[in-house]
Coordinates of C-alpha atoms and ligand atoms in Angstrom, one line a residue:
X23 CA -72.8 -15.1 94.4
X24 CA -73.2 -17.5 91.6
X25 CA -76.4 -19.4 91.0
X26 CA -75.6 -22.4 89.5
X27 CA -72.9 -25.1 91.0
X28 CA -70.8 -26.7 88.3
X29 CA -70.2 -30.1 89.0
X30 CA -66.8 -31.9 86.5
X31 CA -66.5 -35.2 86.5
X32 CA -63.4 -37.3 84.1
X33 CA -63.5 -41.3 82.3
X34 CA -62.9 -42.6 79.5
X35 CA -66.5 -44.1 78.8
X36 CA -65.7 -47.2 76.6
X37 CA -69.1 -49.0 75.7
X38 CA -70.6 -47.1 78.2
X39 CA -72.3 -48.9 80.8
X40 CA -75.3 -49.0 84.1
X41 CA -71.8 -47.9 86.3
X42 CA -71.1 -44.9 84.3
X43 CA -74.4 -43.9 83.6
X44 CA -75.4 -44.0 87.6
X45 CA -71.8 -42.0 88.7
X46 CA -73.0 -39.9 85.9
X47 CA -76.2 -39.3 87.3
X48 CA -75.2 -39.1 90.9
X49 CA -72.3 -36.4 89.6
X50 CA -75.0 -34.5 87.7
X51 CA -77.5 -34.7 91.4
X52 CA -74.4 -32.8 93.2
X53 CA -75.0 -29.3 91.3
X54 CA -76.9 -27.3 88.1
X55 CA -74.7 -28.0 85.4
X56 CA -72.3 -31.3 84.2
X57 CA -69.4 -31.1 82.3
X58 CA -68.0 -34.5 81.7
X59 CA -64.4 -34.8 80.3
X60 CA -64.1 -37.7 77.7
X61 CA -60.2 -39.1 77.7
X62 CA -58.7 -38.5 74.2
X63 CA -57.6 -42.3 72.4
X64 CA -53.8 -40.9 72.4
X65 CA -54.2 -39.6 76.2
X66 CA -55.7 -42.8 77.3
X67 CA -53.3 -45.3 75.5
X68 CA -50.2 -43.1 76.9
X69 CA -51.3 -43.6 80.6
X70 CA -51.6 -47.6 79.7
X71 CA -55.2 -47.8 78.4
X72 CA -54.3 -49.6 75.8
X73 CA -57.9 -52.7 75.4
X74 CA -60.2 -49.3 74.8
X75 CA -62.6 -50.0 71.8
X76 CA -64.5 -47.0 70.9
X77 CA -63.1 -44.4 69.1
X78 CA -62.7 -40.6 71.1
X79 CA -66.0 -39.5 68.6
X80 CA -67.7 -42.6 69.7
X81 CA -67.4 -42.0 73.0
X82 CA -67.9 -38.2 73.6
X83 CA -71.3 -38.5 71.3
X84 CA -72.6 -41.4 73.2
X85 CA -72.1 -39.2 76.0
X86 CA -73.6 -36.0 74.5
X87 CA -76.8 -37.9 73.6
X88 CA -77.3 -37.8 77.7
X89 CA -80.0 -35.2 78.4
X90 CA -78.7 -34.6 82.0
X91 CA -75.4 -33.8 80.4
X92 CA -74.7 -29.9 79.6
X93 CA -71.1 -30.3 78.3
X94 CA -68.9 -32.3 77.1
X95 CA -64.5 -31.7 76.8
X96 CA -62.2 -33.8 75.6
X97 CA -59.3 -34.7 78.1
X98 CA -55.9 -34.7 76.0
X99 CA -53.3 -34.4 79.0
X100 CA -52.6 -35.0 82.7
X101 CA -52.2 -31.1 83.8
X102 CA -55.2 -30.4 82.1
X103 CA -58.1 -31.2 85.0
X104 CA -56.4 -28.4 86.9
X105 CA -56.7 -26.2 84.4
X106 CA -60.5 -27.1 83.5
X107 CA -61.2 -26.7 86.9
X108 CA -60.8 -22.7 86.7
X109 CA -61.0 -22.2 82.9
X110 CA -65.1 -23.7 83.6
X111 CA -65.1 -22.0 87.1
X112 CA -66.0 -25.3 88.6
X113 CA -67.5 -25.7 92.0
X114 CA -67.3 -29.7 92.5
X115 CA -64.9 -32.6 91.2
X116 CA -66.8 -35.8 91.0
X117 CA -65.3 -39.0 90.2
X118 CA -65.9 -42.8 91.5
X119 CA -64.4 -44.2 94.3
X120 CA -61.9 -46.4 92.7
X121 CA -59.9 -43.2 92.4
X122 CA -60.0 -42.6 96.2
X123 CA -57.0 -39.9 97.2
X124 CA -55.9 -39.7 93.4
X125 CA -57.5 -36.3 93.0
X126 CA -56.7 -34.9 96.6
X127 CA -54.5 -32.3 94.6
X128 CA -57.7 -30.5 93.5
X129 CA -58.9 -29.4 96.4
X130 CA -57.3 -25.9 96.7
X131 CA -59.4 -25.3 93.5
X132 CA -62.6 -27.1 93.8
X133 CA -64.5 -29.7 96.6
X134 CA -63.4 -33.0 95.4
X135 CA -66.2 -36.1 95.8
X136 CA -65.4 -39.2 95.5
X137 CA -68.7 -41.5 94.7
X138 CA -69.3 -44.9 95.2
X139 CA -68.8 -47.5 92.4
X140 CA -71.5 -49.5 91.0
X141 CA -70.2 -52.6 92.0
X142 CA -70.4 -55.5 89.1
X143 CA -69.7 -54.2 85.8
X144 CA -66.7 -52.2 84.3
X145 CA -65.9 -51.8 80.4
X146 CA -62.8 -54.1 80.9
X147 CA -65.1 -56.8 81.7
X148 CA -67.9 -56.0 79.3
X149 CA -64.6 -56.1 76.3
X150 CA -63.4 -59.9 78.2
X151 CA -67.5 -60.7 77.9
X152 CA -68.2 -59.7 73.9
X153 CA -64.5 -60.1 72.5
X154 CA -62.9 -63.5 72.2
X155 CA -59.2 -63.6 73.0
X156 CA -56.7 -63.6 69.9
X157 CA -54.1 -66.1 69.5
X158 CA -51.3 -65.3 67.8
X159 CA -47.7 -67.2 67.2
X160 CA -44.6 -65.7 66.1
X161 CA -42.8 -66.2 63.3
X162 CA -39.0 -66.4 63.3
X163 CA -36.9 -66.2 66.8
X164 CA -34.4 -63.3 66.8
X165 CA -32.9 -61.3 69.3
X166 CA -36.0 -59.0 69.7
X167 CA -38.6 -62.0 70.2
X168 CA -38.4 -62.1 73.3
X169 CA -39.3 -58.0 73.6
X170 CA -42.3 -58.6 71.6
X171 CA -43.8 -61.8 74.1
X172 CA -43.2 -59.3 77.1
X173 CA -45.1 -56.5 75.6
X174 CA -47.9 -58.6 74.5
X175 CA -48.5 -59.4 78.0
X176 CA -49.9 -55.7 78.5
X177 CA -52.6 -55.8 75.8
X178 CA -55.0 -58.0 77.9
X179 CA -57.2 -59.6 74.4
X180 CA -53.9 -61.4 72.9
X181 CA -52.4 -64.5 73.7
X182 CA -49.5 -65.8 72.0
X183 CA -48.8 -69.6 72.7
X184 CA -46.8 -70.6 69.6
X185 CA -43.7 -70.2 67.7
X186 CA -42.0 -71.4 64.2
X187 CA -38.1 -71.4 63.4
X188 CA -36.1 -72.6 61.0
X189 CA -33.7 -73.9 63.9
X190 CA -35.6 -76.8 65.8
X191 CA -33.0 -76.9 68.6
X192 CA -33.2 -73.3 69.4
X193 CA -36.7 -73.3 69.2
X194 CA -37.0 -76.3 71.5
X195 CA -35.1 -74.4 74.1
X196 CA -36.8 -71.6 74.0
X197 CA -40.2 -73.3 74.2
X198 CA -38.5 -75.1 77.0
X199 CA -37.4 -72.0 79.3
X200 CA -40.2 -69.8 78.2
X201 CA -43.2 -69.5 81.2
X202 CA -45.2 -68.3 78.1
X203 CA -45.0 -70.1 74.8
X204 CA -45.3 -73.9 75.3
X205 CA -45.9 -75.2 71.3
X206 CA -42.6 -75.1 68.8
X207 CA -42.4 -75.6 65.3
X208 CA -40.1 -76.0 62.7
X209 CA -42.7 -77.1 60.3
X210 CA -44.5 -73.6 58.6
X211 CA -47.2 -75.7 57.4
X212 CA -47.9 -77.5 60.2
X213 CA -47.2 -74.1 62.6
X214 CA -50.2 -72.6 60.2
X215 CA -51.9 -75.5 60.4
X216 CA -53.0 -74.8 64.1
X217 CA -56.2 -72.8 65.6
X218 CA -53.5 -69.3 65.5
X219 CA -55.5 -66.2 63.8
X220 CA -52.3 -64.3 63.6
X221 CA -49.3 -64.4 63.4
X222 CA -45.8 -61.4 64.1
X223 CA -43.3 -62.5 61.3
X224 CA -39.4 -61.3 62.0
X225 CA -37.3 -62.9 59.9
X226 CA -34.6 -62.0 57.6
X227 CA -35.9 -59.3 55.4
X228 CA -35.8 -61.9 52.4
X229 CA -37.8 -64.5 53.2
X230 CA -40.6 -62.0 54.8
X231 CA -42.3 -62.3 51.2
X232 CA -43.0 -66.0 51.4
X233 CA -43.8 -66.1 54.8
X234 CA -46.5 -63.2 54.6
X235 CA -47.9 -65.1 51.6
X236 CA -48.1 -68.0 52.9
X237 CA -49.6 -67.3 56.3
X238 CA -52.2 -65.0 54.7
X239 CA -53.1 -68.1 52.2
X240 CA -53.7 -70.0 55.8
X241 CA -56.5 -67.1 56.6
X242 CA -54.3 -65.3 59.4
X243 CA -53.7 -62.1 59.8
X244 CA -50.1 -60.7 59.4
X245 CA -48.7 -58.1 61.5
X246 CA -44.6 -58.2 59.7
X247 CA -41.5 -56.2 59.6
X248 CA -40.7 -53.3 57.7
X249 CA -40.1 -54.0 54.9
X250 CA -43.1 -56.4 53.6
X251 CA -41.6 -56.6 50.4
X252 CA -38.6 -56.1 48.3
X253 CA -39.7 -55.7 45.3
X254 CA -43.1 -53.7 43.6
X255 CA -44.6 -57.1 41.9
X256 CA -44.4 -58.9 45.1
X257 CA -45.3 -55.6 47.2
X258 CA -48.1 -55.3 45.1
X259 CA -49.4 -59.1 45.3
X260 CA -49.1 -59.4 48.6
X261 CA -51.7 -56.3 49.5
X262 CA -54.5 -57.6 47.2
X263 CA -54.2 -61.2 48.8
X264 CA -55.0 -59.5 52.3
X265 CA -57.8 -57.5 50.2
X266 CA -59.5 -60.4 48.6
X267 CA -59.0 -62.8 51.8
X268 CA -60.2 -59.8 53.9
X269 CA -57.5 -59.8 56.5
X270 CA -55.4 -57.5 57.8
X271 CA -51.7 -57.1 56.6
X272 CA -49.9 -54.8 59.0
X273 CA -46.6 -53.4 58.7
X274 CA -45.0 -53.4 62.7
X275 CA -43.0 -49.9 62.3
X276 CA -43.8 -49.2 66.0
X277 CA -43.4 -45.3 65.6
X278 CA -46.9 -45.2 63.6
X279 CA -49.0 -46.2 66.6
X280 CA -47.1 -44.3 69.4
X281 CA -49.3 -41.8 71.5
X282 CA -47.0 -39.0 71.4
X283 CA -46.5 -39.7 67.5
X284 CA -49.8 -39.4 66.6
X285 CA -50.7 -36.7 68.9
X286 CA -47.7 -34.5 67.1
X287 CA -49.3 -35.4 63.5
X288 CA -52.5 -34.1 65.0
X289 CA -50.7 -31.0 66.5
X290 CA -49.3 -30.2 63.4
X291 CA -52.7 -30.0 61.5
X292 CA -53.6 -26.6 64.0
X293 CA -51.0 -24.9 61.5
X294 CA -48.7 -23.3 64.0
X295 CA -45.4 -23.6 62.3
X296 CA -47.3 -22.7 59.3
X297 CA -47.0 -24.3 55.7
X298 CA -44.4 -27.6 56.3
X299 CA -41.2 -26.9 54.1
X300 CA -38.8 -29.6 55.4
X301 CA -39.0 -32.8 57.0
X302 CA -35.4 -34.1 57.9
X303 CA -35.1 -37.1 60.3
X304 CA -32.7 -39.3 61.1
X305 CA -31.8 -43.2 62.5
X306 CA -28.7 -45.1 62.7
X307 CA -27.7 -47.9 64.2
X308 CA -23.8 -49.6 64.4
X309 CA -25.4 -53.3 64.8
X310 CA -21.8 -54.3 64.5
X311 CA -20.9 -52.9 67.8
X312 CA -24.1 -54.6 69.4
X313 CA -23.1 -57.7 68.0
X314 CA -25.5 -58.6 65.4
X315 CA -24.4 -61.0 63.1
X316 CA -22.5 -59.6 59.4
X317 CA -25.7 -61.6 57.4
X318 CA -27.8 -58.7 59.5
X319 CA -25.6 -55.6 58.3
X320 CA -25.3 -57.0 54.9
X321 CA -29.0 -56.8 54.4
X322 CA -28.6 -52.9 53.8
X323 CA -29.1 -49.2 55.8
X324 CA -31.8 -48.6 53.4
X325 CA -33.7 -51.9 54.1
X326 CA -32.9 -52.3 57.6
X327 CA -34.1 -48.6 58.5
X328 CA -35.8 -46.5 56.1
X329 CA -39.2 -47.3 56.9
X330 CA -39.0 -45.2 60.4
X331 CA -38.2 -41.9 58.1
X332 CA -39.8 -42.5 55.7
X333 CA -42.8 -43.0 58.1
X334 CA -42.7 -39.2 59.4
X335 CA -41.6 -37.9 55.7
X336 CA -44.4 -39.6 54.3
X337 CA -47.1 -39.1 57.1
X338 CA -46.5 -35.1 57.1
X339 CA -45.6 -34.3 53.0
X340 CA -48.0 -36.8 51.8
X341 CA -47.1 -38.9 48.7
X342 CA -43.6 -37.8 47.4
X343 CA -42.9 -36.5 43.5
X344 CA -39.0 -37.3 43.3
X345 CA -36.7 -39.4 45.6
X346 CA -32.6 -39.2 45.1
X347 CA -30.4 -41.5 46.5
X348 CA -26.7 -40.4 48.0
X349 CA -25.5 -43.9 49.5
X350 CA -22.0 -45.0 50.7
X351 CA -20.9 -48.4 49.5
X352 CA -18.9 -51.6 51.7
X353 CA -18.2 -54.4 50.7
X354 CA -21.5 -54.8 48.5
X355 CA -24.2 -52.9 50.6
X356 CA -25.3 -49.7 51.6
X357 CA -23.4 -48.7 55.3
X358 CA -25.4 -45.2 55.1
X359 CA -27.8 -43.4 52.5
X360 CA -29.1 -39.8 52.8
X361 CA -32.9 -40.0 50.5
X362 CA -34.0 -36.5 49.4
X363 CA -37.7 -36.5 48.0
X364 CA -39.5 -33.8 46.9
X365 CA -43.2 -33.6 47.6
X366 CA -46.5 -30.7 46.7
X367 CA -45.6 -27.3 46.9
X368 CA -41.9 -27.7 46.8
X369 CA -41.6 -29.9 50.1
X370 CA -38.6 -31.7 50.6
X371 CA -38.1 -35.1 52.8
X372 CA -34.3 -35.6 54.2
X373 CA -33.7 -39.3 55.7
X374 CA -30.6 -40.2 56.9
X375 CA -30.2 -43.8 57.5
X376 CA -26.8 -45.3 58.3
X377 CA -25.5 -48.8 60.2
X378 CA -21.7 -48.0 59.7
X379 CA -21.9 -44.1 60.8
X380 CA -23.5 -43.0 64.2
X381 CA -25.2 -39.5 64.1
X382 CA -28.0 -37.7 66.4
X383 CA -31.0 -39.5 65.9
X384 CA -33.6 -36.7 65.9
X385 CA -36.1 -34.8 63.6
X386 CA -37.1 -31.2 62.8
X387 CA -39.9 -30.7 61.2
X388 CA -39.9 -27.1 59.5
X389 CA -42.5 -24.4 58.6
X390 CA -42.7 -20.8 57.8
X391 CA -43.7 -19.8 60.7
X392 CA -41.7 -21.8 62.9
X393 CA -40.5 -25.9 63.2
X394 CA -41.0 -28.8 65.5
X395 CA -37.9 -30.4 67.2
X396 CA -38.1 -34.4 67.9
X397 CA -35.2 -35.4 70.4
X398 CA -33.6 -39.1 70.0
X399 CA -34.9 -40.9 69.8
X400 CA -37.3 -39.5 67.5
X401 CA -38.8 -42.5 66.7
X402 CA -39.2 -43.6 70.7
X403 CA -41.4 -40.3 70.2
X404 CA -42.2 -39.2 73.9
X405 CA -41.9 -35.4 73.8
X406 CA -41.7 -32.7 71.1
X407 CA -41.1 -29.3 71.1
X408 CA -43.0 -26.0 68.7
X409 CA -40.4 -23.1 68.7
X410 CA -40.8 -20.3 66.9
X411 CA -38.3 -16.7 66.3
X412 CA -40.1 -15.5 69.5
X413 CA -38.6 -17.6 71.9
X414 CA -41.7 -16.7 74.3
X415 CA -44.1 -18.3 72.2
X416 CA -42.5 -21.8 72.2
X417 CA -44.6 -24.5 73.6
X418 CA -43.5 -28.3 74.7
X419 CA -45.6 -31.8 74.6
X420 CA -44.6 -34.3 76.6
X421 CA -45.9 -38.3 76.8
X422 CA -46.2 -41.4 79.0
X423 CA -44.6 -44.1 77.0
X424 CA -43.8 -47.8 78.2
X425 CA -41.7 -50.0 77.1
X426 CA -40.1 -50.5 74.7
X427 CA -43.0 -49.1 72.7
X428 CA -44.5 -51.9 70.7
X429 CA -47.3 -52.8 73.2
X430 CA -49.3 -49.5 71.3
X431 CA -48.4 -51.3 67.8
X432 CA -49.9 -55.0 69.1
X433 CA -53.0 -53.7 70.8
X434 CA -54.1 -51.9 67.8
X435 CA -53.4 -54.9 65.4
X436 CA -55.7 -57.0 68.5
X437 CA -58.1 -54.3 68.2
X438 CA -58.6 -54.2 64.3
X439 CA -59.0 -57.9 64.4
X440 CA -61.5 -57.7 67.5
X441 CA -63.6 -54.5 65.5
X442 CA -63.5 -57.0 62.2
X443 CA -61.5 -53.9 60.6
X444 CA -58.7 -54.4 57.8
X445 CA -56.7 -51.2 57.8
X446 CA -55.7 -49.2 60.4
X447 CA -56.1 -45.0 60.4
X448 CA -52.4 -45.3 61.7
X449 CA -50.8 -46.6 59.4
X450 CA -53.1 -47.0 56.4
X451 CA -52.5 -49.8 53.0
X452 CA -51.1 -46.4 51.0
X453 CA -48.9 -45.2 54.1
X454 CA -47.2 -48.6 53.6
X455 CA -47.1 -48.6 50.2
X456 CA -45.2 -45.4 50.6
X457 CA -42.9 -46.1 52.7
X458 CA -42.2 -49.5 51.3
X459 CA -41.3 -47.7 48.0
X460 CA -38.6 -45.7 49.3
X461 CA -36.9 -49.2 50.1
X462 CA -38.3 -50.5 46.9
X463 CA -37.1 -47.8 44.5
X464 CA -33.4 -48.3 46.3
X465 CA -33.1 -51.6 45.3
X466 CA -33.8 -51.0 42.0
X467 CA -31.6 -47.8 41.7
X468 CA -28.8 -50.1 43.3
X469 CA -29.4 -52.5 40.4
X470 CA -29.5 -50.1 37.8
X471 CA -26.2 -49.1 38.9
X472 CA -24.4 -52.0 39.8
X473 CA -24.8 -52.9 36.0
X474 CA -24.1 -49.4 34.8
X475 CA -20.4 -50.5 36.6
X476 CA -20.2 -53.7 35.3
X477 CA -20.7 -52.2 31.7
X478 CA -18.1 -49.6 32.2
X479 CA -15.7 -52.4 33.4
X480 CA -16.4 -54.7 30.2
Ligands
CTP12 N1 -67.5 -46.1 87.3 C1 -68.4 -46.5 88.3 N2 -68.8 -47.8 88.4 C2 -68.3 -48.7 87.5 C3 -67.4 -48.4 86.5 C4 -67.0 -47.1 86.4 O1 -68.8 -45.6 89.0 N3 -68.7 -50.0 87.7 C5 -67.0 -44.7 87.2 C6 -65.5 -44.6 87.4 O2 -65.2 -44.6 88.8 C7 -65.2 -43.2 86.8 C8 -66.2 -43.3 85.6 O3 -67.2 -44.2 85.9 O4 -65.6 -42.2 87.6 C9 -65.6 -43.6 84.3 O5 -64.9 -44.8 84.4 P1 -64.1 -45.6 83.3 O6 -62.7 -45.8 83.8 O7 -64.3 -45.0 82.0 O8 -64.9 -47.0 83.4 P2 -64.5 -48.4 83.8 O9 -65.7 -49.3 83.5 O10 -63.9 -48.5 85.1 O11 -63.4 -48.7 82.7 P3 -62.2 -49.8 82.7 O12 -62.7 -51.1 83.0 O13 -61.6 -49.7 81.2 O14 -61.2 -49.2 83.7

């Protein structure tokens, strides 16, 4: 017979509050010992908890601190209760009753309880009390505007009620037939002008210097499109004008704040597949077939797409020693490139990027010990697999994701802005820098050899 009576209870614990601390407390009155599993940030935000503000080391230490608490776990995944529940020989399953019938499954494990709520409070209300809502606008209207409105609507702190394009006619209409966004401008001044403290720019990748300046000269904060920049100087000026005016420039390459994304880069840290060799990832796109206008394609494969890529190169080799360029030519831009870097310890990055050629749009990420496969769409990144030469050892993740994936990328731009932080761990001022220079350095080798060619034809 056992002498003590476990008791598990689950949450995430955000600014932890009289409700959790008396479910706590009545868990904790239903046996000897507690364990309480503390929802991972990547766990949480795949299952739609996307408005959380504390950190996972936050919360599992504010809960730790509680004497009546003996343990505290970490939940990273939706199989994992039943697991915890014989791994910890567990007797009881606590959890409030807002989760009645939920947790039903446990039973032929453990007694499940369901508890009564403290009626009153919640952390979604305590984050609506101390946090102010954002307002953002939008800068440009393009075909994927209207993507970025609807996802906005599921990171409950943001509310975007402007717009500014070049095209006062189109904008009028849309402001018209849109139930969300009621103000239109085709004035950028007077579009900055307004109480806005952000703003989304997606423009033509041109004019995305001018804009950025300009709006972070107006004391908003800048969530943009890869790329920020085109060139190094302006690259360059850009990032210390967010610096010295203490806002946040943001780069919106939506793969750096996906749940599954960052779990993998985590994953990867344990070792498994041993010391990384080769990162090789791919994306292309035939715009042409979807329509998009020649102006679009002409901007470039390497402009248009790197950044995704280069993301996962950069974000597993670290900062890159060589990069070589193997592009294919029409008309006067890049259709397809294939960029080989080299990075510490002999590393080497393969991006394929290509809007006139389709190819599998996947990733494999290889060790010595064994390699990661990323289905496409890799950058979608929803599951990923460790395989190894013993088939038996391989191992599969798989995530939530909703969407169209950008909601994850505009609650954590809300949620720097709310916790008064400029850069986010995601996707960090030197990740962009990075990745920005892959495009950067392009442009310039394209130069350097477009007059190369116009010397030979002299
Ligand atoms: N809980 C409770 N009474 C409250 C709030 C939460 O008993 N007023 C319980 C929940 O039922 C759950 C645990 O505390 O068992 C952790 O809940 P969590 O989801 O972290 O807290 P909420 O305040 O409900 O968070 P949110 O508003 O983000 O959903």
């Amino acid at each position: 017979m056992k002498n003590k009576k476990t008791v598990i209870t689950y949450g995430t614990y955000d600014m932890l509050h009289e409700g959790h601390m008396n479910l706590l407390k009545r868990a904790k009155a239903l046996g000897d010992y507690l364990i309480v599993g503390v929802t991972d940030e990547n766990y949480d935000r795949s299952r739609g908890k996307l408005n959380v503000i504390q950190s996972t080391k936050k919360r599992v230490k504010a809960i730790e601190k509680l004497d009546f608490v003996d343990k505290v776990i970490v939940e990273k995944h939706k199989k994992q209760k039943a697991q915890d529940m014989v791994k910890y020989d567990v007797d009881i399953f606590a959890i409030g009753d807002d989760w009645i019938g939920t947790f039903d499954y446990l039973k032929k494990y453990v007694e499940v309880k369901y508890l009564p709520r403290t009626e009153g409070i919640s952390s979604t209300q305590l984050r609506r009390e101390n946090f102010d809502l954002i307002k953002m606008g939008i800068v440009g209207l393009g075909r994927d505007t209207q993507f970025f409105i609807d996802e906005a609507q599921f990171v409950s702190n943001i509310k975007i009620n402007r717009i500014y394009g070049d095209d006062f006619l189109a904008i009028k209409k849309f402001t018209k037939e849109s139930s969300i966004i009621k103000f239109g401008h085709d004035n950028y001044d007077e579009f900055l002008d307004t109480p806005i403290q952000a703003v989304y720019i997606d423009t033509s990748l041109k004019r995305h210097y001018i804009l950025i300046k300009k709006a972070l000269q107006a004391g908003k904060h800048v969530l943009c499109e890869n790329p920020i920049a085109l060139n190094k100087k302006e690259l360059k000026e850009l990032l210390s004008l967010a610096k010295s005016k203490k806002l946040i420039l943001l780069t919106a390459l939506k793969t750096a704040f996906l749940p599954a994304f960052n779990q993998l880069l985590k994953e990867l840290k344990k070792g498994d597949i041993g010391e990384i060799k080769e990162v090789r990832a791919t994306r292309t796109s035939l715009y042409r077939e979807k329509n998009y206008p020649d102006s679009f394609m002409e901007q470039g494969a390497t402009n248009i797409l790197s950044g995704y890529p280069s993301l996962l190169i950069h974000k597993v080799l670290g900062k890159r020693k060589s990069i070589k360029f193997f592009d294919q030519i029409e008309k006067n831009y890049d259709i397809s490139n294939l960029i080989i870097t080299t990075h510490k310890d002999d590393a080497i990055g393969i991006a394929r990027v290509a809007t006139g050629i389709k190819s599998e749009g996947d990733a494999v990420i290889s060790g010595t010990k064994g390699y990661v496969y990323i289905p496409a769409p890799w950058w979608l990144t929803r599951e990923f697999y460790f395989r190894f030469e013993d088939t038996h050892k391989s191992y599969k993740f798989n995530y939530e994701f909703e969407g169209c994936g950008l909601r994850y990328m505009i609650a954590e731009f809300a949620s720097l802005i709310q916790r008064d932080k400029r850069k986010s761990k995601m996707l960090t001022p030197s990740d962009m820098v990075s990745i920005s220079r892959v495009v950067l350095d392009y442009n310039e080798f394209k130069e350097k050899s477009s007059k190369k060619t116009k010397k030979k034809e002299r």
